[in-house]
XYZ file of C-alpha atoms in Angstrom:
671
model
C -17.842 -9.225 -1.433
C -14.250 -9.468 -2.543
C -11.885 -7.052 -0.886
C -10.562 -4.203 -2.961
C -7.173 -5.262 -4.254
C -4.110 -3.197 -4.843
C -0.396 -3.793 -5.089
C 2.518 -1.651 -4.131
C 4.999 -0.637 -6.841
C 7.746 -3.045 -7.819
C 10.983 -2.222 -5.958
C 12.892 -1.948 -9.239
C 10.481 0.560 -10.761
C 12.228 3.739 -11.849
C 10.828 6.984 -13.120
C 9.935 7.385 -16.762
C 12.359 10.224 -17.314
C 15.233 9.374 -15.002
C 16.335 7.302 -12.052
C 17.007 10.275 -9.796
C 14.864 10.530 -6.659
C 11.576 12.410 -6.679
C 10.308 14.644 -3.903
C 8.674 12.336 -1.329
C 4.942 12.228 -0.849
C 4.033 13.877 2.494
C 2.210 11.786 5.039
C -1.366 12.720 5.827
C -1.332 15.765 8.014
C 2.264 16.704 7.168
C 3.210 20.093 5.804
C 1.732 20.583 2.356
C 3.943 20.762 -0.705
C 2.622 20.776 -4.245
C 5.037 18.284 -5.783
C 5.059 17.811 -9.519
C 5.184 14.513 -11.426
C 8.513 15.185 -13.084
C 11.955 14.105 -11.910
C 14.053 16.305 -9.695
C 17.788 16.055 -9.333
C 17.602 17.417 -5.809
C 16.979 14.868 -3.075
C 14.330 15.940 -0.597
C 14.124 14.551 2.913
C 10.955 12.516 3.612
C 8.275 14.269 5.549
C 7.947 12.811 9.035
C 4.754 13.259 11.054
C 5.091 16.130 13.502
C 5.443 14.839 17.090
C 2.372 15.463 19.223
C 2.762 18.324 21.652
C 2.161 17.998 25.391
C -1.409 18.679 26.393
C -2.176 22.046 27.935
C -3.813 20.296 30.881
C -0.645 18.272 31.470
C 2.264 20.733 31.394
C 5.843 19.487 31.455
C 6.950 18.951 35.049
C 9.587 17.190 37.136
C 9.105 13.688 38.529
C 11.311 12.561 41.419
C 12.222 9.047 42.491
C 11.498 9.237 46.257
C 14.077 6.546 47.098
C 17.003 7.386 44.812
C 16.302 11.092 44.401
C 16.756 11.056 40.617
C 14.826 13.704 38.688
C 12.997 13.125 35.409
C 11.533 15.691 33.049
C 8.085 14.596 31.926
C 7.558 15.218 28.224
C 4.984 14.439 25.578
C 2.232 11.858 25.782
C 3.126 8.769 23.716
C -0.045 6.738 24.184
C -2.716 5.643 26.600
C -4.534 2.473 27.579
C -7.171 1.305 30.018
C -5.094 1.684 33.176
C -2.113 3.793 32.186
C -0.676 6.554 30.075
C 2.765 6.430 28.505
C 4.968 9.522 28.499
C 8.367 10.427 27.194
C 10.616 11.207 30.181
C 14.234 12.318 30.318
C 16.684 11.709 33.143
C 17.919 15.195 34.094
C 21.398 13.956 35.062
C 22.172 11.514 32.238
C 19.899 13.067 29.604
C 18.695 9.555 28.736
C 15.150 9.317 27.405
C 12.652 6.634 28.442
C 9.117 5.639 27.600
C 7.417 5.652 30.987
C 4.175 3.876 31.796
C 2.337 5.952 34.422
C -0.387 4.157 36.416
C -2.382 6.256 38.913
C -2.891 4.576 42.294
C -6.597 5.317 41.911
C -6.735 2.913 38.940
C -5.189 0.022 40.872
C -6.884 0.517 44.239
C -8.184 -3.061 44.424
C -5.706 -5.791 45.455
C -6.114 -7.861 42.296
C -5.500 -4.760 40.145
C -2.270 -3.928 41.920
C -1.219 -7.567 41.783
C -1.674 -7.467 38.019
C 0.695 -4.493 37.691
C 3.279 -6.105 39.970
C 3.104 -9.324 37.939
C 3.699 -7.339 34.755
C 6.746 -5.678 36.287
C 8.135 -8.961 37.589
C 7.628 -10.715 34.253
C 9.001 -7.899 32.088
C 12.111 -7.220 34.165
C 13.243 -10.799 33.558
C 13.140 -10.493 29.761
C 16.383 -9.777 27.904
C 16.157 -10.026 24.124
C 17.162 -7.849 21.195
C 13.587 -7.636 19.900
C 11.781 -7.084 23.193
C 11.340 -3.625 24.688
C 13.916 -3.357 27.460
C 12.696 -2.940 31.035
C 14.810 -0.413 32.957
C 13.377 0.211 36.428
C 10.285 1.339 38.298
C 9.266 3.351 41.368
C 6.205 4.846 43.039
C 5.330 8.183 44.558
C 2.187 9.330 46.323
C 0.249 9.609 43.052
C 1.480 7.024 40.554
C 3.456 3.920 39.721
C 6.148 4.598 37.101
C 7.527 1.834 34.833
C 10.592 2.947 32.843
C 11.024 1.242 29.483
C 13.222 1.506 26.408
C 12.168 4.475 24.274
C 11.374 3.634 20.640
C 11.527 6.911 18.738
C 9.682 5.727 15.617
C 6.592 4.739 17.566
C 4.861 1.504 16.518
C 3.761 -0.538 13.517
C 0.285 0.875 14.138
C 1.588 4.358 13.323
C 3.406 3.073 10.233
C 0.300 1.188 9.094
C -1.854 4.293 9.621
C 0.456 6.333 7.387
C 0.992 3.622 4.772
C -2.180 1.481 4.934
C -0.281 -1.488 3.458
C 3.349 -2.598 3.375
C 5.373 -4.379 0.723
C 6.016 -8.093 1.197
C 9.779 -7.549 1.815
C 8.892 -5.101 4.602
C 6.476 -7.589 6.174
C 9.157 -10.274 6.084
C 11.618 -7.859 7.691
C 9.328 -7.095 10.627
C 7.919 -10.613 10.904
C 11.346 -12.209 11.340
C 12.022 -9.944 14.310
C 8.618 -10.608 15.888
C 9.103 -14.363 15.527
C 12.554 -14.119 17.095
C 11.013 -12.434 20.151
C 8.071 -14.861 20.291
C 10.330 -17.922 20.182
C 12.216 -16.491 23.152
C 9.007 -15.838 25.090
C 7.487 -19.244 24.383
C 10.695 -21.029 25.367
C 10.466 -19.210 28.700
C 6.851 -20.366 29.045
C 5.412 -16.877 28.529
C 2.353 -16.080 26.421
C 2.022 -12.495 25.222
C -1.759 -12.702 24.623
C -2.061 -9.241 23.040
C -0.057 -9.264 19.829
C -1.179 -6.381 17.620
C 0.328 -3.577 15.548
C 0.271 -1.137 18.465
C 2.477 -3.422 20.577
C 5.300 -3.699 18.045
C 7.574 -0.723 18.576
C 10.288 0.581 16.242
C 13.454 2.276 17.441
C 15.676 4.843 15.768
C 17.593 2.105 13.904
C 14.345 0.657 12.477
C 14.601 -2.385 14.749
C 11.339 -3.879 15.972
C 10.690 -4.456 19.691
C 7.766 -6.414 21.111
C 6.277 -4.583 24.091
C 3.300 -4.124 26.443
C 3.205 -7.199 28.673
C 0.098 -6.083 30.557
C -1.814 -9.205 29.462
C 1.160 -11.575 29.330
C 1.084 -14.684 31.507
C 3.222 -17.694 32.345
C 2.169 -21.243 31.603
C 2.625 -23.171 34.816
C 2.737 -26.495 32.962
C 2.397 -27.757 29.382
C -1.085 -29.076 30.159
C -2.351 -25.930 31.814
C -3.824 -23.268 29.562
C -4.953 -19.761 30.404
C -8.703 -19.587 29.735
C -9.292 -15.876 30.250
C -10.729 -14.031 27.253
C -8.296 -11.165 26.809
C -6.664 -9.300 23.955
C -7.802 -7.141 21.076
C -11.066 -8.388 19.443
C -9.802 -8.425 15.827
C -6.815 -10.593 16.783
C -8.416 -13.121 19.177
C -8.084 -16.807 18.288
C -11.185 -19.058 18.040
C -10.124 -21.190 21.030
C -9.870 -18.064 23.184
C -13.418 -17.033 22.294
C -14.611 -20.597 22.998
C -12.800 -20.490 26.380
C -10.817 -23.560 25.427
C -7.596 -22.027 26.644
C -4.832 -19.749 25.396
C -1.582 -21.390 24.328
C 1.398 -20.465 22.136
C -0.733 -21.307 19.092
C -3.045 -18.423 20.026
C -0.113 -16.015 19.766
C 0.617 -17.533 16.335
C -3.008 -16.884 15.285
C -2.665 -13.218 16.298
C 0.560 -13.079 14.296
C -1.346 -14.305 11.231
C -3.867 -11.497 11.714
C -0.985 -9.024 11.891
C 0.486 -10.332 8.610
C -2.919 -10.081 6.912
C -3.466 -6.530 8.183
C -0.068 -5.293 6.980
C -0.429 -6.853 3.526
C -4.137 -6.216 2.926
C -4.833 -2.959 4.777
C -7.460 -4.225 7.255
C -7.689 -7.004 9.873
C -9.076 -10.230 8.351
C -12.180 -10.447 10.559
C -12.975 -6.753 10.996
C -16.667 -5.818 10.749
C -18.778 -2.942 12.041
C -20.372 -5.224 14.645
C -18.365 -6.949 17.404
C -20.679 -9.975 17.521
C -20.285 -10.420 13.777
C -16.501 -10.157 14.143
C -16.555 -12.901 16.777
C -18.755 -15.063 14.542
C -16.331 -14.651 11.631
C -13.409 -15.593 13.882
C -15.141 -18.698 15.228
C -16.060 -19.771 11.686
C -12.650 -18.652 10.319
C -14.554 -16.651 7.712
C -12.394 -14.150 5.864
C -11.459 -13.204 2.284
C -8.047 -13.365 0.662
C -7.648 -10.463 -1.798
C -6.730 -11.454 -5.348
C -3.662 -9.203 -5.387
C -1.812 -11.224 -2.734
C 1.009 -13.430 -3.976
C 0.463 -17.185 -3.818
C 3.077 -17.689 -1.039
C 1.438 -14.913 1.035
C -1.978 -16.520 0.636
C -0.592 -19.925 1.604
C 1.174 -18.493 4.646
C -1.954 -16.755 5.939
C -4.173 -19.802 5.387
C -1.545 -21.970 7.083
C -1.670 -19.787 10.186
C -5.394 -19.005 10.389
C -6.582 -22.555 11.090
C -9.488 -23.205 13.458
C -7.717 -26.108 15.173
C -4.608 -24.794 17.020
C -2.664 -28.004 16.323
C -3.138 -27.489 12.566
C -1.478 -24.073 12.539
C 2.035 -23.477 11.314
C 4.588 -23.261 14.092
C 7.000 -20.337 14.343
C 9.761 -22.472 12.812
C 7.473 -23.583 9.988
C 6.590 -19.965 9.256
C 10.282 -19.098 8.826
C 10.760 -22.161 6.584
C 7.730 -21.231 4.464
C 8.102 -20.319 0.786
C 6.979 -16.795 1.677
C 10.387 -16.371 3.356
C 12.635 -18.820 1.514
C 11.780 -17.541 -1.970
C 11.238 -13.883 -1.120
C 13.700 -11.050 -0.604
C 14.094 -9.761 2.957
C 16.038 -6.491 3.367
C 18.727 -6.309 6.044
C 17.435 -2.886 7.056
C 14.633 -0.515 6.123
C 15.089 3.226 5.590
C 13.400 5.509 8.156
C 11.378 7.043 5.314
C 9.489 3.729 5.040
C 7.540 4.802 8.133
C 5.525 7.152 5.933
C 6.172 6.196 2.304
C 6.911 3.231 0.044
C 10.644 2.470 0.269
C 12.951 1.945 -2.678
C 14.372 -1.503 -1.932
C 17.422 -2.930 -3.661
C 17.506 -6.746 -3.699
C 20.881 -8.363 -4.520
C 21.849 -8.263 -8.206
C 18.850 -6.308 -9.511
C 18.215 -6.432 -13.254
C 19.632 -3.352 -14.943
C 17.447 -2.076 -17.745
C 18.691 -0.129 -20.740
C 16.645 2.859 -19.625
C 18.482 2.968 -16.284
C 21.774 3.086 -18.187
C 20.512 5.857 -20.469
C 19.360 8.011 -17.572
C 22.658 7.457 -15.766
C 24.438 8.723 -18.870
C 22.100 11.717 -19.096
C 22.225 12.780 -15.473
C 25.527 11.345 -14.248
C 26.286 10.722 -10.608
C 24.241 12.229 -7.827
C 25.719 15.332 -6.317
C 25.161 16.575 -2.790
C 22.557 19.302 -2.784
C 21.394 21.957 -0.398
C 17.904 21.388 0.912
C 15.483 23.744 -0.818
C 12.061 25.077 -0.056
C 8.933 23.876 -1.872
C 8.830 26.796 -4.316
C 12.505 26.401 -5.293
C 12.039 22.664 -5.663
C 8.999 23.173 -7.883
C 10.904 25.644 -10.086
C 13.785 23.175 -10.496
C 11.423 20.386 -11.511
C 9.677 22.646 -14.033
C 12.992 23.746 -15.548
C 14.104 20.152 -15.932
C 10.921 19.131 -17.749
C 11.061 22.176 -20.018
C 14.673 21.288 -20.826
C 13.716 17.722 -21.694
C 10.927 18.970 -23.955
C 13.209 21.404 -25.764
C 15.906 18.800 -26.426
C 13.333 16.172 -27.456
C 15.262 13.393 -25.766
C 12.847 10.742 -26.980
C 13.946 11.330 -30.586
C 17.562 10.567 -29.700
C 17.014 7.239 -27.929
C 16.140 3.732 -29.000
C 14.894 1.175 -26.510
C 14.825 -2.585 -26.177
C 12.242 -5.017 -24.917
C 12.972 -8.565 -23.921
C 10.638 -11.425 -24.773
C 11.967 -14.755 -23.553
C 15.571 -15.007 -24.735
C 15.112 -12.828 -27.779
C 16.151 -9.180 -27.624
C 14.293 -6.979 -30.105
C 15.254 -3.342 -30.769
C 12.346 -0.926 -30.727
C 12.667 2.459 -32.362
C 11.028 5.446 -30.800
C 8.114 6.733 -32.942
C 8.331 9.917 -34.911
C 7.455 13.056 -33.039
C 3.807 13.411 -33.865
C 3.060 13.959 -30.197
C 4.809 15.949 -27.532
C 8.057 14.547 -26.067
C 6.439 14.386 -22.637
C 3.577 12.272 -23.960
C 6.015 9.952 -25.687
C 7.964 9.512 -22.491
C 4.792 8.946 -20.529
C 3.423 6.293 -22.887
C 6.497 4.734 -24.464
C 8.657 4.888 -21.346
C 6.528 2.287 -19.650
C 8.078 -0.521 -21.700
C 11.669 0.188 -20.677
C 11.633 -2.299 -17.809
C 11.599 -5.995 -18.590
C 8.140 -7.561 -18.196
C 7.317 -5.339 -15.233
C 3.908 -5.742 -13.647
C 2.592 -3.083 -11.315
C -0.946 -3.082 -10.020
C -3.262 -0.971 -7.947
C -6.846 -1.043 -6.710
C -9.702 0.911 -5.250
C -13.480 0.671 -5.125
C -16.518 2.589 -3.962
C -19.982 1.860 -2.634
C -21.294 5.406 -3.058
C -24.455 5.828 -5.125
C -22.674 8.391 -7.295
C -20.464 5.617 -8.590
C -21.388 2.636 -10.686
C -21.935 -0.669 -8.927
C -18.439 -1.985 -8.319
C -17.434 -5.264 -9.977
C -14.352 -6.909 -8.390
C -11.234 -6.834 -10.556
C -11.109 -10.632 -10.549
C -14.668 -10.790 -11.897
C -13.805 -8.310 -14.677
C -10.796 -10.460 -15.574
C -12.749 -13.723 -15.568
C -15.554 -12.248 -17.676
C -13.150 -10.829 -20.270
C -11.246 -14.138 -20.482
C -14.489 -16.009 -21.170
C -15.646 -13.542 -23.832
C -12.315 -13.434 -25.680
C -11.842 -17.201 -25.518
C -15.278 -17.758 -27.004
C -14.699 -15.144 -29.705
C -11.211 -16.265 -30.783
C -12.005 -19.981 -30.775
C -15.055 -19.763 -33.010
C -14.558 -16.800 -35.368
C -13.739 -17.582 -39.016
C -10.593 -16.324 -40.815
C -10.968 -12.812 -42.232
C -8.817 -10.066 -43.729
C -10.894 -7.135 -42.587
C -13.048 -6.077 -39.672
C -16.849 -6.108 -39.829
C -18.736 -2.870 -40.340
C -18.350 -0.465 -37.459
C -21.455 0.516 -35.525
C -22.780 3.830 -36.810
C -24.367 4.693 -33.486
C -23.905 3.240 -30.030
C -24.134 4.320 -26.417
C -21.011 6.252 -25.442
C -18.835 4.982 -22.617
C -16.037 6.395 -20.498
C -12.468 5.444 -21.401
C -8.955 6.598 -20.472
C -7.775 9.303 -22.848
C -4.582 10.267 -20.962
C -2.444 8.733 -18.214
C 0.680 9.376 -16.172
C 2.683 6.678 -14.365
C 4.267 8.136 -11.228
C 3.952 4.981 -9.127
C 7.554 5.008 -7.971
C 6.485 7.725 -5.520
C 2.808 8.619 -5.585
C 0.589 6.562 -7.864
C -1.082 6.248 -11.264
C -2.981 9.214 -12.715
C -5.494 9.129 -15.544
C -8.039 11.297 -17.335
C -11.330 9.839 -18.528
C -13.071 10.858 -21.724
C -15.618 12.738 -19.582
C -12.713 14.905 -18.323
C -12.826 13.425 -14.821
C -9.340 13.029 -13.302
C -8.441 10.061 -11.122
C -5.370 9.040 -9.130
C -4.844 5.567 -7.701
C -2.279 6.146 -4.963
C 0.312 3.535 -4.029
C -1.444 2.825 -0.715
C -4.610 1.711 -2.548
C -6.674 4.830 -1.879
C -8.327 6.549 -4.818
C -9.042 10.227 -5.380
C -10.994 11.763 -8.248
C -11.645 15.316 -9.419
C -14.976 16.037 -11.073
C -15.105 17.312 -14.651
C -16.105 20.803 -13.492
C -13.196 20.744 -10.985
C -15.557 21.604 -8.104
C -15.757 18.289 -6.205
C -13.173 15.829 -4.909
C -14.141 12.195 -4.320
C -11.985 10.131 -1.964
C -12.250 6.354 -1.682
C -10.492 4.870 1.322
C -11.727 1.280 0.948
C -14.387 -0.589 -0.984
C -16.981 0.603 1.517
C -15.831 4.102 2.434
C -16.400 6.973 0.031
C -16.221 10.675 0.843
C -16.994 13.732 -1.270
C -15.815 17.276 -0.562
C -16.157 20.624 -2.318
C -12.790 21.767 -3.626
C -13.064 24.736 -1.276
C -13.427 22.529 1.817
C -10.830 19.771 1.555
C -9.883 18.338 5.000
C -6.362 19.094 6.143
C -5.483 15.382 6.124
C -6.172 15.202 2.374
C -4.477 18.433 1.302
C -1.264 16.702 0.190
C -3.058 14.095 -1.907
C -5.294 16.791 -3.377
C -2.212 18.769 -4.426
C -0.917 15.757 -6.342
C -4.353 15.213 -7.899
C -4.599 18.823 -9.048
C -1.144 18.807 -10.526
C -1.813 15.549 -12.389
C -4.891 17.240 -13.843
C -2.920 20.309 -14.914
C -0.035 18.246 -16.265
C -2.196 15.959 -18.428
C -4.265 18.873 -19.689
C -1.224 20.878 -20.762
C 1.220 18.238 -21.975
C -0.605 15.087 -23.108
C -2.617 14.524 -26.257
C -5.957 12.756 -26.262
C -5.467 9.103 -27.184
C -8.122 8.822 -29.901
C -11.144 10.312 -31.627
C -13.808 8.665 -29.455
C -16.427 11.240 -28.431
C -16.409 12.657 -24.927
C -19.404 12.021 -22.705
C -21.136 14.141 -20.136
C -20.143 13.169 -16.602
C -23.665 13.896 -15.353
C -25.200 11.481 -17.857
C -22.687 8.733 -17.147
C -21.966 7.393 -13.626
C -18.375 7.851 -12.524
C -16.157 4.800 -12.541
C -13.009 3.943 -10.636
C -9.778 2.357 -11.745
C -9.646 -1.002 -9.953
C -6.357 -2.357 -11.246
C -3.621 -1.578 -13.708
C -0.875 -3.814 -15.058
C 2.132 -2.826 -17.129
C 4.110 -5.246 -19.281
C 6.883 -4.697 -21.806
C 4.294 -4.182 -24.558
C 1.116 -2.750 -23.113
C -0.795 -1.144 -20.270
C -3.953 -2.889 -19.041
C -6.609 -1.099 -16.961
C -9.680 -2.605 -15.271
C -12.593 -0.444 -14.110
C -15.389 -0.722 -11.585
C -18.119 -1.011 -14.259
C -16.460 -3.968 -15.988
C -14.703 -1.941 -18.705
C -11.286 -3.224 -19.768
C -8.818 -1.071 -21.721
C -5.426 -2.079 -23.145
C -3.038 0.514 -24.609
C -0.203 -0.760 -26.836
C 2.932 1.376 -26.571
C 4.603 0.815 -29.942
C 1.870 2.175 -32.204
C -0.562 3.762 -29.699
C -3.360 1.371 -30.673
C -5.986 0.611 -28.035
C -8.495 -2.162 -27.376
C -11.493 -1.414 -25.151
C -14.101 -3.938 -24.002
C -17.239 -2.352 -22.581
C -20.807 -3.328 -21.710
C -22.914 -0.172 -21.839
C -26.096 -2.094 -22.617
C -25.047 -5.575 -21.396
C -24.116 -6.475 -24.985
C -20.351 -6.493 -25.063
C -18.775 -3.926 -27.373
C -15.220 -3.938 -28.649
C -13.662 -0.617 -29.598
C -10.408 -0.498 -31.542
C -8.394 2.740 -31.726
C -5.953 2.484 -34.626
C -2.453 3.910 -34.839
C -3.809 6.958 -36.680
C -6.115 7.543 -33.650
C -9.339 6.685 -35.454
C -11.790 4.563 -33.471
C -14.164 1.819 -34.576
C -16.721 0.046 -32.372
C -18.092 -3.438 -33.030
C -20.326 -5.876 -31.253
C -18.096 -8.651 -30.027
C -20.696 -11.121 -31.268
C -20.215 -9.740 -34.804
C -16.470 -10.379 -34.669
C -17.139 -13.893 -33.386
C -19.445 -14.550 -36.357
C -17.582 -12.689 -39.124
C -13.962 -12.591 -37.981
C -11.592 -9.599 -37.915
C -8.371 -8.311 -39.449
C -5.056 -10.031 -38.543
C -3.809 -6.919 -36.698
C -6.863 -6.807 -34.440
C -6.799 -10.574 -33.959
C -3.156 -10.361 -32.834
C -4.054 -7.754 -30.232
C -7.035 -9.719 -28.945
C -4.842 -12.805 -28.526
C -2.283 -10.743 -26.606
C -4.981 -9.298 -24.323
C -6.305 -12.817 -23.631
C -2.808 -14.101 -22.834
C -2.166 -11.155 -20.519
C -5.441 -11.681 -18.663
C -4.787 -15.403 -18.262
C -1.334 -14.705 -16.841
C -2.840 -12.242 -14.353
C -5.530 -14.751 -13.343
C -2.883 -17.412 -12.611
C -0.850 -15.186 -10.275
């Protein structure tokens, strides 16, 4: 089955109503704030995960170096492995903080176990590189061996991945360059790391990456000698390691490819629920590349994950790959990127007219005093009310760019609320901007999920066949008097520059596709919340029993529901359907261009909303006979069998829209 696909927001994407920063989305488990999807002029600091507290069974105590007499204050637990635990420790005299690996003597009682620890110490103390965790010193007392290492305050890429699920390509390039720099140094010194994974890439206070944990590292005695021990983390093991053919530098490169895949796609490439099946997939190099990945990213991953080690890209070839040479790599990432999608600023970004308008409206940013959640919420509400009262959308005209031609577009008359106009019409203010997202479900309460790529391919085939064979006509065929009702998007809110894309279905179900690819839905009766983590993990909770980890997302979901209900008009006269009678569907992917919004759903439905006149085209298959529904600019809807249009033709205005939808789908299929 194809992996669920999703894409992070474009780095140039600005809010619909202003370019000022929004309140950040709290990480799972962080303090709950009910943020609202309107712009705020007050900058809020990103929520950082609360540091874990020391365990009650392991109270803070003093550790003394028996030879030098230096005292260290033992702090919180940072992590634990098979032989050791890692603690934060502070030198009492210098106040310097270390990450200290503590190995009980009882765990290394056998000679070969102690030899392993001593080899790790000897190897690590000889490494001096900007992107390798610095070794400081070590000592023993009657209970433990203590290895003092550089403290990385922002934990590891594993923690960042857990909070974010996926990273943007520029972020992956940023981290990957630093990892490769460290690996080149190690390999030149004849050292194999043998356990490259997210948890062994640490991030310091300056957002610099450091490769660490050399517990499985080993030296190559000669170029012909290879280490044949099976060691490392199962999901990242190379085929030759599993076949006991030896572990060389190419095996580290394989693990690096798995890391790249995991950061971009959200899961390791060979992960299954069964270890034997995982090993089989690795040996057969059997994995799936999600459709949402860029072509250079796909080519990079396939170039690394080759069964034959000699066929893999080298570290130098990775850096020379199109993924790096034609992609933007930031010089530094903001600390907030540890828990939320960063706002990156590549050199010479395109400046849209809307950005200029909002700069004129709001002026320069002013320093603000940090406010509490309730004050922040009040400020946001006041701003939106002010925008509605002044009806800003009536005072602005916008431009879209198609090729080299610049065409002025006048804002429509106020037949809808200003907020709705901003929500729908504002989406065309950026030049040919495409933003996508994905989620899927395997729960029986949801319709059988069709991959987004399959929906796209099917729609392309149907529209091609229809447009190529239908005769000329000046009017549409007769609309169906009665047909099976289907679910469609009646309202939507684009807040993807911070949280995600919200929508309301015609059955009154509310859905949000968050930027990290997860999907959350609120039932029509507002009693149940459905949460989709991946294409195989679906959870349902009563509204009264939402887990603490999902409280923040639920707050956003509830506010989206309230906002759309109060401020947005229904997008047409299509009848609503009962949620009980119709299986729930999920938004798989959405794409915004300068003219329209395209949405693909898990049941194969495709909907395209045109901004300029609010017309809509919906392709659906309620009875496996494709239907085409057209919502006109006066919000009246007409449903036809697509086969009837193919045989009888349709009006020029509908034909124009069908051709545009086909072109859009073909462009998406080629990327």
